[in-house]
Short mmCIF file of C-alpha atoms and ligand atoms in Angstrom, two decimals:
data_model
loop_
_atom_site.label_atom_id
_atom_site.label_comp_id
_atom_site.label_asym_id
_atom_site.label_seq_id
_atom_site.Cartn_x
_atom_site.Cartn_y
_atom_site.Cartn_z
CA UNK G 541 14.57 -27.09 101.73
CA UNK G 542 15.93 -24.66 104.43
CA UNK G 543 16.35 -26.13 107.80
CA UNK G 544 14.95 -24.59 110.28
CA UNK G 545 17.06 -26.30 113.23
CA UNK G 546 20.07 -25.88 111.19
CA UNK G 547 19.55 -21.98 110.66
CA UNK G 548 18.24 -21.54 114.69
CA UNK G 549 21.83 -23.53 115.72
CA UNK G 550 23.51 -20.74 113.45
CA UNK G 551 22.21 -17.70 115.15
CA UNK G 552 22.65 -19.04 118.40
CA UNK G 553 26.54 -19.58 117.37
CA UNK G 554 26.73 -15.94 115.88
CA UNK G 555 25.19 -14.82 119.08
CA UNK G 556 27.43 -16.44 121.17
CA UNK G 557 30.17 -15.32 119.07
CA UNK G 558 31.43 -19.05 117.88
CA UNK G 559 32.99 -19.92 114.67
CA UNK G 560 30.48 -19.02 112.11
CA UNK G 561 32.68 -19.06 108.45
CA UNK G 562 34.70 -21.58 107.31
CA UNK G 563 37.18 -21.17 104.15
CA UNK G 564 37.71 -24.53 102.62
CA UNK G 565 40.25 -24.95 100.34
CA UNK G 566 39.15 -27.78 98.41
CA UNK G 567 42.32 -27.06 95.25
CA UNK G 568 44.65 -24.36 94.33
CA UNK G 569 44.58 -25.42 90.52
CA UNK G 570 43.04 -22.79 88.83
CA UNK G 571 42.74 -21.71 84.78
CA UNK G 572 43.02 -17.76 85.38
CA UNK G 573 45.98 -15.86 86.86
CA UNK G 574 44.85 -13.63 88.02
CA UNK G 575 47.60 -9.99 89.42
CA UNK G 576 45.98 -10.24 92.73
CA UNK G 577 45.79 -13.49 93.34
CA UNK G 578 49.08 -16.40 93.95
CA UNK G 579 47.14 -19.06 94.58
CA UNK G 580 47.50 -20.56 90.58
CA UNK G 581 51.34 -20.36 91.18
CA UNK G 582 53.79 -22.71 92.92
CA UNK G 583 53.62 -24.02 95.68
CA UNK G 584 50.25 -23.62 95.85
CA UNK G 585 49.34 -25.40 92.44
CA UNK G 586 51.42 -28.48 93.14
CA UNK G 587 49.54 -29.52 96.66
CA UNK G 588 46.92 -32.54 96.17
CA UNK G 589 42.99 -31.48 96.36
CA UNK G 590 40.51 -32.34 99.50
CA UNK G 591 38.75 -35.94 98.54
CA UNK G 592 35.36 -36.81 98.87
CA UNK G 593 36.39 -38.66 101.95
CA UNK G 594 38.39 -36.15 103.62
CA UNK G 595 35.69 -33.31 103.37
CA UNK G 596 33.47 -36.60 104.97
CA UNK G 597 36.09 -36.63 107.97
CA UNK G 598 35.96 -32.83 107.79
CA UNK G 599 32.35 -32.24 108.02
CA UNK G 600 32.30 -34.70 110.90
CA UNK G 601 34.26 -32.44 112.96
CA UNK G 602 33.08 -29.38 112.34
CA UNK G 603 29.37 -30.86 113.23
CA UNK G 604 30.72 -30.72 116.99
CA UNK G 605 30.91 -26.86 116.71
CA UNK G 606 27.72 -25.74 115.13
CA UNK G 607 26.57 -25.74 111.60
CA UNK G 608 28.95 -23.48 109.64
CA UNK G 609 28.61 -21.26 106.08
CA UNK G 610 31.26 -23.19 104.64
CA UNK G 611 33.06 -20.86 101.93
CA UNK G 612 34.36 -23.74 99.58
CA UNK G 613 36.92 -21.50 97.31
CA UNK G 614 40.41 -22.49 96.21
CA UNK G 615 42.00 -21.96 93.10
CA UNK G 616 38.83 -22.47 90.75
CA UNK G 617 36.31 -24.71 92.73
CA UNK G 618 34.63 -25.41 89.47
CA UNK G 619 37.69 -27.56 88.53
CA UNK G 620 37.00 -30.12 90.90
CA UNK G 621 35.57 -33.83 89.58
CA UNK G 622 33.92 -33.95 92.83
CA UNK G 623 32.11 -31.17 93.51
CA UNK G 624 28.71 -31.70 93.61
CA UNK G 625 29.61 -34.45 95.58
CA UNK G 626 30.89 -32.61 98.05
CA UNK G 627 28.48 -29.70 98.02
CA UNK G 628 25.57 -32.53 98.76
CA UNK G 629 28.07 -33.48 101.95
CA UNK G 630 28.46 -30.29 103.37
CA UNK G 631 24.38 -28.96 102.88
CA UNK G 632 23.66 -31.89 105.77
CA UNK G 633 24.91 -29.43 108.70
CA UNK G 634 26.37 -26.32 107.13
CA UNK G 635 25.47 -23.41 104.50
CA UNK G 636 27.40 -24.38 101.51
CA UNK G 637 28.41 -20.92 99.57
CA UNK G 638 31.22 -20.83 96.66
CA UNK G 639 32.62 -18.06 94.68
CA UNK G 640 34.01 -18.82 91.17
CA UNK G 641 35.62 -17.42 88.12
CA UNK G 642 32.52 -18.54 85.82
CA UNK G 643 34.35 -19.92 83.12
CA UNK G 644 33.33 -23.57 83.76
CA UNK G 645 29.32 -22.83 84.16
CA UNK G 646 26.74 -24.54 82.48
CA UNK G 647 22.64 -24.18 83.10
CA UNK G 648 22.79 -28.27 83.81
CA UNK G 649 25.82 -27.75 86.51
CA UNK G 650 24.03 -24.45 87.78
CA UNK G 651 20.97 -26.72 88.55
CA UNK G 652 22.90 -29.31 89.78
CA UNK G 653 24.74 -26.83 92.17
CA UNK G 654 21.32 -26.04 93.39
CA UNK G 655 19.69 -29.33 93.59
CA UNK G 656 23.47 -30.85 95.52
CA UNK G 657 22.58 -27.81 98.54
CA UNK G 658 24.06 -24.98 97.63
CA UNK G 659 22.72 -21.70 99.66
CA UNK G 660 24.93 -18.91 97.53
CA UNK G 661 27.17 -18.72 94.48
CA UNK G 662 29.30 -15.23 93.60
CA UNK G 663 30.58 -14.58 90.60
CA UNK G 664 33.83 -12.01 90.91
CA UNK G 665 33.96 -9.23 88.17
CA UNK G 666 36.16 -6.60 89.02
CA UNK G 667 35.67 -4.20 86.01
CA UNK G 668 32.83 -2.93 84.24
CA UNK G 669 34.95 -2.83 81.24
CA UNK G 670 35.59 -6.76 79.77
CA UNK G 671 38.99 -5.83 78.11
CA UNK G 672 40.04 -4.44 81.83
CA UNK G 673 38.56 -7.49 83.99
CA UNK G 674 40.05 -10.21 81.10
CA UNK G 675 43.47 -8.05 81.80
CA UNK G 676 43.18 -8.38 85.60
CA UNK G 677 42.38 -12.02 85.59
CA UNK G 678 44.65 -13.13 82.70
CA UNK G 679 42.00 -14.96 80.75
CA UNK G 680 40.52 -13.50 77.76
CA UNK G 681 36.93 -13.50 77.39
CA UNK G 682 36.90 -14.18 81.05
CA UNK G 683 34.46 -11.21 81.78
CA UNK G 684 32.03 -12.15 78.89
CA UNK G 685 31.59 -16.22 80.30
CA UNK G 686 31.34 -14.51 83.88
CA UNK G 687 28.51 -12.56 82.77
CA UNK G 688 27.02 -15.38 81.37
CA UNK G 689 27.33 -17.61 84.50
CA UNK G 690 25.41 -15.16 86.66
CA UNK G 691 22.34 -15.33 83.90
CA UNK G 692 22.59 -19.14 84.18
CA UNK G 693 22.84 -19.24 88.07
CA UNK G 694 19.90 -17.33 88.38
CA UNK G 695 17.85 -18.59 85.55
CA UNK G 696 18.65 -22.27 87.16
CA UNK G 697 17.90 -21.39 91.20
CA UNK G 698 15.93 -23.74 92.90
CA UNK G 699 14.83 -22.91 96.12
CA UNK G 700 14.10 -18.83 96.92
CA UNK G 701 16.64 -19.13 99.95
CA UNK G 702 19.79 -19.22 96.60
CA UNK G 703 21.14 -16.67 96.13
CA UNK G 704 23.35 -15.48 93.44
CA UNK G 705 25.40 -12.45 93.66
CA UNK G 706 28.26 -10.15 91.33
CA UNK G 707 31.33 -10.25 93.45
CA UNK G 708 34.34 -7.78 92.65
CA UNK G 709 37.70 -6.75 94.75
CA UNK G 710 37.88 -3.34 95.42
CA UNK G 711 41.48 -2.02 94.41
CA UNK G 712 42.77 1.62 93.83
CA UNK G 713 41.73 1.41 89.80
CA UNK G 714 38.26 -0.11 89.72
CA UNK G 715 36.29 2.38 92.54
CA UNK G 716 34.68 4.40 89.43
CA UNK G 717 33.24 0.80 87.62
CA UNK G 718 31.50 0.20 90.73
CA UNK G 719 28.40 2.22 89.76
CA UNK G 720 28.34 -0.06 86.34
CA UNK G 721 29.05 -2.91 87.99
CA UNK G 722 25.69 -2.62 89.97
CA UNK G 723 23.75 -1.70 87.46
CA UNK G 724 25.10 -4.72 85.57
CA UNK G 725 23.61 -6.53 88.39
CA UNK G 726 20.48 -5.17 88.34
CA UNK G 727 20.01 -6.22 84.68
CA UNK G 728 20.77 -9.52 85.43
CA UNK G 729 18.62 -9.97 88.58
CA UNK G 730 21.46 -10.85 90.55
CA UNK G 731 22.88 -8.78 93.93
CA UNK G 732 25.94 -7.43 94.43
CA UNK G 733 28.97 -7.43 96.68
CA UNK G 734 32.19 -6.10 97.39
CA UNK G 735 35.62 -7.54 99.14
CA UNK G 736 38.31 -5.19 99.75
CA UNK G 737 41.51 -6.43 98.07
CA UNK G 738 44.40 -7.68 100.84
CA UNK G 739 47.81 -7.26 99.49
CA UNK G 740 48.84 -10.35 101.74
CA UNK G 741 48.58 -12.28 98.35
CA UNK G 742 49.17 -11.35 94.32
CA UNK G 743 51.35 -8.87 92.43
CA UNK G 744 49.21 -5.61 92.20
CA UNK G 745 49.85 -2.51 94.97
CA UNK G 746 47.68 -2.60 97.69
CA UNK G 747 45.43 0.09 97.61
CA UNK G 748 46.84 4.39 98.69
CA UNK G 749 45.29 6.04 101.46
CA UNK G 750 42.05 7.13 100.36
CA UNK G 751 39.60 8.61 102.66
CA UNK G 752 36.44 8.62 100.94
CA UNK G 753 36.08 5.22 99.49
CA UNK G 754 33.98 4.44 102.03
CA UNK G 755 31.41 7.44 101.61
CA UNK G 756 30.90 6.86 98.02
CA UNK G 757 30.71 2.91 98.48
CA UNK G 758 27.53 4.52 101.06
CA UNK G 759 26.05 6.37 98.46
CA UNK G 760 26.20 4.07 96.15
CA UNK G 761 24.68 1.41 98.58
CA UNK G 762 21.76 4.06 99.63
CA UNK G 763 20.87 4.43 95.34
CA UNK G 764 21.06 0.59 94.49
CA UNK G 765 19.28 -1.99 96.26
CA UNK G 766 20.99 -4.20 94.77
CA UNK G 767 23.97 -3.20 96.41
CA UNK G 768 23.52 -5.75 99.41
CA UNK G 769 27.07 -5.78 101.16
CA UNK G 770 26.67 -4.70 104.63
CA UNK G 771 26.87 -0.82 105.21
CA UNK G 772 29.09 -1.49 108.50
CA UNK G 773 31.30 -3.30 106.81
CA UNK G 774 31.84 -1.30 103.34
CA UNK G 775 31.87 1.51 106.17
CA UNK G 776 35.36 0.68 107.56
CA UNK G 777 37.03 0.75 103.95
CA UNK G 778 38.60 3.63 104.34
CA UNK G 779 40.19 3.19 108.37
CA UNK G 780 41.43 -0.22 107.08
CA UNK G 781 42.61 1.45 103.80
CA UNK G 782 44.59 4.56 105.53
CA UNK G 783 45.59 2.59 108.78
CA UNK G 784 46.94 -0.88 107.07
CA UNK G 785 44.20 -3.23 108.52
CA UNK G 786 41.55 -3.20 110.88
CA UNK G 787 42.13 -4.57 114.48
CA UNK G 788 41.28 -6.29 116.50
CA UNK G 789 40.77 -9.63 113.93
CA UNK G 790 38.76 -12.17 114.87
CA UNK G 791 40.25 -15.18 112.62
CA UNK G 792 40.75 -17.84 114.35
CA UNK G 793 37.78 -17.10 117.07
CA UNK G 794 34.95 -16.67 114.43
CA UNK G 795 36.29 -18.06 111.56
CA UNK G 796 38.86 -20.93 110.12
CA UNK G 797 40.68 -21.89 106.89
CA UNK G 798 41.28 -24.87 106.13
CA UNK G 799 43.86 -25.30 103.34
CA UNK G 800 43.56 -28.95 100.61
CA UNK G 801 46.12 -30.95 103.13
CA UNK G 802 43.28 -30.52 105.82
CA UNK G 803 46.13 -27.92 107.74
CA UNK G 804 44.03 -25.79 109.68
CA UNK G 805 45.14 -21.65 110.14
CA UNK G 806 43.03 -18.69 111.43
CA UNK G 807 43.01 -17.12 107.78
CA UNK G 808 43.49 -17.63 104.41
CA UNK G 809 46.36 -15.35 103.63
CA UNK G 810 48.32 -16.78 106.73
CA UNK G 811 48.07 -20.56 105.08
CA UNK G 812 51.46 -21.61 106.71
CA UNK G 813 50.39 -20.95 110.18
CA UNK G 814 49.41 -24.57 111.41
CA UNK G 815 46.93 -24.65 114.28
CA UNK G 816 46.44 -28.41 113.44
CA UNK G 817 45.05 -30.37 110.92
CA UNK G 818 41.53 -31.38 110.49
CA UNK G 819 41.70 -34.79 109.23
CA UNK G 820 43.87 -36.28 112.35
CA UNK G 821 43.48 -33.59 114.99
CA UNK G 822 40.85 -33.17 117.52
CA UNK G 823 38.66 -29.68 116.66
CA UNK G 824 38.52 -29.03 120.28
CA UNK G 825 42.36 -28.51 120.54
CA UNK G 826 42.86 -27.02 117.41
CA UNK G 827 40.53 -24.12 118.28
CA UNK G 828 42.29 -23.83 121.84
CA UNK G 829 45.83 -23.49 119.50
CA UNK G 830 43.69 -20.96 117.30
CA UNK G 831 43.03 -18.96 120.06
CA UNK G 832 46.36 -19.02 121.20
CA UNK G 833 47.54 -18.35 118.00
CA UNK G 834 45.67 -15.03 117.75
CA UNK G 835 47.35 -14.05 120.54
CA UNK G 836 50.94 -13.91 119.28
CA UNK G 837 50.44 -13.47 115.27
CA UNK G 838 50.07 -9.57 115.20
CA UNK G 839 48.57 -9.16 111.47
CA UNK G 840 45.35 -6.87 110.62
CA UNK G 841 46.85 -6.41 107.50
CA UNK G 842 43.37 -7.33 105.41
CA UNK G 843 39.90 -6.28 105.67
CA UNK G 844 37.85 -8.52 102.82
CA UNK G 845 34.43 -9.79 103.48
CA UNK G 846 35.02 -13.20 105.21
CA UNK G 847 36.31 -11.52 108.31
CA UNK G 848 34.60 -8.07 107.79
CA UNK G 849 30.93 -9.64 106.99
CA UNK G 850 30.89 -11.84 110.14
CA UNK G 851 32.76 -9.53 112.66
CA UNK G 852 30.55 -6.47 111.44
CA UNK G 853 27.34 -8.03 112.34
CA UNK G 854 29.12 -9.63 115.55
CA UNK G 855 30.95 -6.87 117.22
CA UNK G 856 29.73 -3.90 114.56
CA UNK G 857 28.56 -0.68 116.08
CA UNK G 858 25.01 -0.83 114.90
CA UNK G 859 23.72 -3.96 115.25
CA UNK G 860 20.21 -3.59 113.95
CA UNK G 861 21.43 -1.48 111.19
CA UNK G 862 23.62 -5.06 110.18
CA UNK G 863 21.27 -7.77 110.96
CA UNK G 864 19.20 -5.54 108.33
CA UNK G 865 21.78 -5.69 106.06
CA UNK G 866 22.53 -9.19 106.23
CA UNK G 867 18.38 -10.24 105.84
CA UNK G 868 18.58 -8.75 102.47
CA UNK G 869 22.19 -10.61 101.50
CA UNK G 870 20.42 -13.53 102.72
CA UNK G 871 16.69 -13.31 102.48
CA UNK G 872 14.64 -15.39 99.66
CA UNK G 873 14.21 -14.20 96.25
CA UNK G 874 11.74 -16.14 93.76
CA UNK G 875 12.95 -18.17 91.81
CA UNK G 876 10.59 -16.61 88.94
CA UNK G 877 12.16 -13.41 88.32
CA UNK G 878 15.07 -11.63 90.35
CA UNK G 879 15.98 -9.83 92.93
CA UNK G 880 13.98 -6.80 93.99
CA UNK G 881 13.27 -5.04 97.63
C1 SAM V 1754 40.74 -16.77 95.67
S1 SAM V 1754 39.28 -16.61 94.70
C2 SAM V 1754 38.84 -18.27 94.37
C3 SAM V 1754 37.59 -18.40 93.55
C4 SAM V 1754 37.66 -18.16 92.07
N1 SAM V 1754 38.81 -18.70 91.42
C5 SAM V 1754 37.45 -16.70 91.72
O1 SAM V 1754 38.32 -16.12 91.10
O2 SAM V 1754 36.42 -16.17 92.04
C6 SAM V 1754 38.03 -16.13 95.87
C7 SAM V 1754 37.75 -14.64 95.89
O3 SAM V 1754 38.89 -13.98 96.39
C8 SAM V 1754 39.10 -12.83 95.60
N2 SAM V 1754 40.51 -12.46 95.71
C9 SAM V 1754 41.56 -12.93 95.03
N3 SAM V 1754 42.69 -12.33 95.42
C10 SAM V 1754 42.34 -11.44 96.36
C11 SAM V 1754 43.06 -10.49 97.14
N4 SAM V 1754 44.38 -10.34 97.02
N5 SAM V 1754 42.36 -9.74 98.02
C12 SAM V 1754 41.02 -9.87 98.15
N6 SAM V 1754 40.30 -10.74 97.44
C13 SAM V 1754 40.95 -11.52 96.57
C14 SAM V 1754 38.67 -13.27 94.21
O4 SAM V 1754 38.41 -12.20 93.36
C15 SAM V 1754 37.41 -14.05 94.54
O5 SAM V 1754 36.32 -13.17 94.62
#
């Protein structure tokens, strides 16, 4: 079941403007390669994976700054023996969310998912079309055992607070599968979100200027319900698309990576930039080097949903307009049926 202290502690941290979001590496090892993503390659492939112990240690510190949504991602989180383990660990104090590939999903390790803690699993799909999304991910029949996973996940919810949405990265070649995407959604019961794809990482082109991305991304938010990503954020596509970035970033003052060795950096496309590490470090000092940090790494080269989600609703323009926004990502669906407004 929710709890209630946990979620209060939360709020008071995102009012306060604490770290919220955590990215936690827990492997690298993944079965897709995907073009936009290098994380399946060397060196990244070679490094050891977070233990059940070490996400113990980890949890332990992070408990001295607030409960946390704790985005457990990697490579393919799916791949690791200890998951569930791990997920059960991290629901004591935090919001456990994961996105995956899909391949790996069962209805028995859906439940399980559930049952271990789990507040939110997203599936990515990037195309409407499989032959396109299999392409882009360099797995065939990757699109058809994604679309699968999402009927599992929320055929197998078990609390109303789970949520289970369609995740895809929006690039320069995928804006016109959006609409499909979301009405792929819908027939599933699932919600939908977008992440803006960060050219920090993988082998396509980053995205050309394009000035209206963020208008039709609107539109299509105001016609789907479904369509749950937060309107400030899907809002600033377009500045971060023609002007390289968005900036100020607030990595490393609302939100952390931490990378499978424990290393601790303000994002995760800037892995090599130490601010500590996790497992021998005291959290109070590595947050004063984070800060620091921010100070002399000038990069607002990215604007995907871990940063824009969390510094939309803390420093966005219309604040009502995003709490709003982030009920409906959040709020509880029955676990009967799917989503609806
Ligand atoms: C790194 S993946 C790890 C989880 C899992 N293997 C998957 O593919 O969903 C986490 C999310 O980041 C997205 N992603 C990968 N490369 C990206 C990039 N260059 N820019 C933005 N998002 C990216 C993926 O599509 C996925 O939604």
């Amino acid at each position: 079941m929710v709890d209630l202290s946990k979620k209060i502690r939360f709020a008071w941290s995102v009012l306060r403007r604490k770290i919220v979001h955590v990215n936690l590496q827990l492997l690298y090892t993944c079965n897709f390669k995907c073009r936009i993503c290098d994380f399946w390659k060397e060196p990244y492939s070679e490094m050891p994976s977070l233990s059940v112990e070490q996400v113990k240690v980890i949890t332990e510190k992070l408990a001295r700054i607030g409960p946390q949504v704790i985005s457990i991602g990697g490579g393919e989180p799916l791949l690791h023996k200890n998951l569930l383990e791990i997920v059960r660990i991290l629901s004591k104090n935090n919001f456990p969310v994961m996105i995956c590939n899909g391949w790996f999903m069962t209805p028995e390790l859906a439940k399980a998912l559930f049952q271990a803690g789990m507040y939110e699993v997203s599936i990515s799909i990037d195309y409407a079309s499989p032959a396109k999304h299999d392409e882009q991910r360099g797995m065939k029949g990757a699109f058809v055992r994604a679309v699968e996973a999402l009927r599992m996940l929320q055929e197998n919810r078990v609390y109303p607070h789970q949520r289970v949405h369609l995740i895809s990265v929006v690039m320069e070649d995928n804006i016109d599968e959006i609409d499909s995407l979301i009405k792929l959604s819908r027939e599933l019961g699932v919600t939908y979100l977008v992440t803006l794809y960060s050219d920090n990482r993988g082998r396509k082109h980053g995205m050309h200027s394009n000035s209206d991305i963020s208008s039709r991304l609107l539109e299509l938010k105001a016609k789907y319900p479904e369509f749950v990503a937060l309107r400030g954020y899907i809002g600033r596509f377009s500045e971060a698309i023609n002007n390289g970035g968005i900036d100020p970033c607030y990595a490393g003052k609302n939100l952390i990576n931490i990378g499978t060795t424990g290393n601790v950096s303000f994002c995760i496309d800037n892995l090599e930039a130490s601010a500590g590490n996790i497992l021998t470090d005291d959290i109070r000092v590595i947050q004063k080097n984070l800060i620091q940090q921010r100070g002399k790494i000038a990069c607002k080269g990215c604007w995907t949903s871990c940063r824009g989600s969390i510094e939309t609703l803390m420093y966005g323009k219309n604040k009502l307009k995003s709490f709003l926004d982030y009920y409906e990502m959040t709020k509880d669906v029955a676990v009967e049926g799917g989503y609806c407004k």
